[in-house]
Coordinates of C-alpha atoms in Angstrom, one line a residue:
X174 CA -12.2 -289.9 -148.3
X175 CA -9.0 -289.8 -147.2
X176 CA -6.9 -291.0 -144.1
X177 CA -4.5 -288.6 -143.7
X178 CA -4.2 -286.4 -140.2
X179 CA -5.3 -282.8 -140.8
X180 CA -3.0 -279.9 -140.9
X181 CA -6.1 -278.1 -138.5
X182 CA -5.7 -276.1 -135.3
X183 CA -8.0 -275.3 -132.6
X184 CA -7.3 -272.2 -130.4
X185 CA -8.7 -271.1 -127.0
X186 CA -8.3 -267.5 -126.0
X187 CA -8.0 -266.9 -122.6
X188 CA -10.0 -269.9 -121.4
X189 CA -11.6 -269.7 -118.3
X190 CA -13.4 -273.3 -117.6
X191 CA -10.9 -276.3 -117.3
X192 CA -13.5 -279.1 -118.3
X193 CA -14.0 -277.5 -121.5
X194 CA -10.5 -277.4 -122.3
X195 CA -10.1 -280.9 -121.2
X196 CA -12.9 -281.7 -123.3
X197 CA -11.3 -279.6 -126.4
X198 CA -7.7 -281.2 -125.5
X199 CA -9.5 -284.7 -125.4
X200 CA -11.3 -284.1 -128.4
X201 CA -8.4 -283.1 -130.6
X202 CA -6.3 -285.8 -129.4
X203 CA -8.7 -288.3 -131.1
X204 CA -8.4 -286.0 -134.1
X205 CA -5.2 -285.5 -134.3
X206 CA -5.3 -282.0 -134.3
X207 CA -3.6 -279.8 -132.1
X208 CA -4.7 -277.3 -129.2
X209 CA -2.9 -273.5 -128.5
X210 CA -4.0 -272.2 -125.6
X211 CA -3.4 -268.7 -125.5
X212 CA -2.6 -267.0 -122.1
X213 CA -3.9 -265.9 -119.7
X214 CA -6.4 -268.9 -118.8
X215 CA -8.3 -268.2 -116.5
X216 CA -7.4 -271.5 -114.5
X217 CA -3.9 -273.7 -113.4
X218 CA -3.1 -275.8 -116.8
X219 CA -2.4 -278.5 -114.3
X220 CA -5.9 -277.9 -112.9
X221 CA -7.5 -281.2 -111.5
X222 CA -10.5 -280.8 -113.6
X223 CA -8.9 -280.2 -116.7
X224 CA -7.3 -283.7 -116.4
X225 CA -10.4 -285.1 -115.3
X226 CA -12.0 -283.8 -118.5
X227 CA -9.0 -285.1 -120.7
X228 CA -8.9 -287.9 -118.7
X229 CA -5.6 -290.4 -120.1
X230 CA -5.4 -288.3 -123.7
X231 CA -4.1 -284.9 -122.2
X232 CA -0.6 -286.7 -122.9
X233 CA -1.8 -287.3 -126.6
X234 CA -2.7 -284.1 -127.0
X235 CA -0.4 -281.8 -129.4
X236 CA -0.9 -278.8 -126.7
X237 CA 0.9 -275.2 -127.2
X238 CA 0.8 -272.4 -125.1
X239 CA 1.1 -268.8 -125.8
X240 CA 2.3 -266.7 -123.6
X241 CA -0.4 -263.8 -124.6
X242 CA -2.3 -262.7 -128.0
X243 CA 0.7 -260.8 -129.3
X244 CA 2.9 -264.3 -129.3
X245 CA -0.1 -266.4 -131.0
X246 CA 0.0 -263.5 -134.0
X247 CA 3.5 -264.0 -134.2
X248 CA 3.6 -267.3 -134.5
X249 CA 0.2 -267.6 -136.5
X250 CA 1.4 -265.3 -139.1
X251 CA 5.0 -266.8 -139.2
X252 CA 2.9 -270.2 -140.0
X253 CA 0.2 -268.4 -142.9
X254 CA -2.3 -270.2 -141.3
X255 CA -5.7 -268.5 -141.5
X256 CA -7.9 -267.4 -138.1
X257 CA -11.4 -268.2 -138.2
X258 CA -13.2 -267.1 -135.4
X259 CA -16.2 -269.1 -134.0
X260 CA -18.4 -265.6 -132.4
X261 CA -22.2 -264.9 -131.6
X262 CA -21.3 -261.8 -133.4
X263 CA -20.6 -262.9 -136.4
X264 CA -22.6 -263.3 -139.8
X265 CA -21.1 -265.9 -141.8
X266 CA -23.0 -269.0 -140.5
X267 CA -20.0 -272.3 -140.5
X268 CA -21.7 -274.5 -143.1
X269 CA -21.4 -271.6 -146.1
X270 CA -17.7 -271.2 -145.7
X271 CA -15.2 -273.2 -147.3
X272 CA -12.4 -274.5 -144.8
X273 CA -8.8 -275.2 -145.6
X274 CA -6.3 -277.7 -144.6
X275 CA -3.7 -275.4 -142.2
X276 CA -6.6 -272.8 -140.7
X277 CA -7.1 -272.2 -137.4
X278 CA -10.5 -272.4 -136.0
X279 CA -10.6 -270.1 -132.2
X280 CA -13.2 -269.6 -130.0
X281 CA -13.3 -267.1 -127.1
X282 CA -13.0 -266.7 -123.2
X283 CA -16.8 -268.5 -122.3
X284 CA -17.3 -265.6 -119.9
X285 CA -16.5 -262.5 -122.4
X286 CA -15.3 -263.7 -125.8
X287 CA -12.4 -261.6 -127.5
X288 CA -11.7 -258.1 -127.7
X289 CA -12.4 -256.2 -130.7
X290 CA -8.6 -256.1 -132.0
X291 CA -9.1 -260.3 -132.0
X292 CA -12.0 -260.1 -134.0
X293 CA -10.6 -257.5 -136.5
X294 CA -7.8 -259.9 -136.7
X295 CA -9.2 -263.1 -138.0
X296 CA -9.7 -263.5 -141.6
X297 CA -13.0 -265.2 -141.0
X298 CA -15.9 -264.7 -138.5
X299 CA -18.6 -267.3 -138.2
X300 CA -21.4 -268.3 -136.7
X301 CA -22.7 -271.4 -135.0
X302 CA -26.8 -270.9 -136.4
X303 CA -29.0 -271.2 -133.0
X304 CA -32.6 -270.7 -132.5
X305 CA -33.8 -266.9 -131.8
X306 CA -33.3 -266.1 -128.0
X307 CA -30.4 -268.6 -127.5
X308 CA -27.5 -266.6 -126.4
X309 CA -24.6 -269.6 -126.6
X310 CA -23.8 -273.0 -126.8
X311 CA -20.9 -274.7 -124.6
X312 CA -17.7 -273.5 -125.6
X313 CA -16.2 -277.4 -125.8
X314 CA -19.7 -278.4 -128.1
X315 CA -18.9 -275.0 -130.1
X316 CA -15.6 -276.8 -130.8
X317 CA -16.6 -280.1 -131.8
X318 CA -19.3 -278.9 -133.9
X319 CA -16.9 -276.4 -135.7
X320 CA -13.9 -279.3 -136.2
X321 CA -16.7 -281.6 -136.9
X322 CA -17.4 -279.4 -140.4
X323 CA -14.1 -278.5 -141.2
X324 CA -13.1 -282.0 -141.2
X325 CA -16.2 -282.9 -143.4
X326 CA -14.8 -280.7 -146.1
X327 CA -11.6 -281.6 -146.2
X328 CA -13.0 -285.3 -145.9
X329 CA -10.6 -286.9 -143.0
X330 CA -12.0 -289.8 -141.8

């Protein structure tokens, strides 16, 4: 195992609920890892429940904000860092894929996902597993448990 801080990213799209991205924002502040936020949210970034959620490490957290999709592309493609999407419509379940120090792991709006042109542009769909007639987990759990594997692999910690 190794100490080092990983080279991971999370990325929200359009987030609507502030607690989760306070959660997410708290979350990767522990990790080390940071957080772009890609406009429109569907909240105030200085939103009294977001800091409520991210309580005193929302000043730790590596945050970046994208003005819309089109900037995050540019950016994300000027970086080669690879887009993994985290969808209920994907196949791929997390555990068989093999992450990589530099990707980007993104999960969707919690009211409608991403538009097809987002999907077709990660490299990578997957799939959180969930029992038959469960239609989603909380987007801030979906985060944790998808940094959670990626940082097993590359065996930070």
């Amino acid at each position: 195992m190794t100490n080092e801080i990983p080279n991971l990213r999370i990325a929200l799209y359009q987030p609507d609920i502030p607690g989760n991205t306070g959660t997410i924002l708290r979350m990767a502040a522990c990790f080390g890892i940071g957080v772009d936020v890609i406009e429109p949210a569907g909240f105030d970034i200085s939103d009294r429940s977001l800091k409520r959620a991210g309580m005193d490490y929302l000043e730790q957290a590596a945050l970046t904000r994208h003005a819309d999709w089109q900037a995050f592309q540019e950016w994300r493609i000027s970086q080669s860092r690879r887009l993994l999407l985290f969808s209920t419509k994907a196949a791929t379940p997390y555990t068989q894929f093999s992450f990589e120090d530099g990707d980007i792991l993104m999960l969707g709006r919690e009211s409608a996902g991403v538009p097809e042109d987002v999907h077709q542009a990660a490299d990578a769909r997957l799939i959180i597993p969930m029992v038959p007639g469960a239609r989603s987990l909380n987007l801030a759990l979906s985060a944790a448990i998808a940094t959670g594997e990626a940082l097993r692999q590359l065996q930070v910690g």
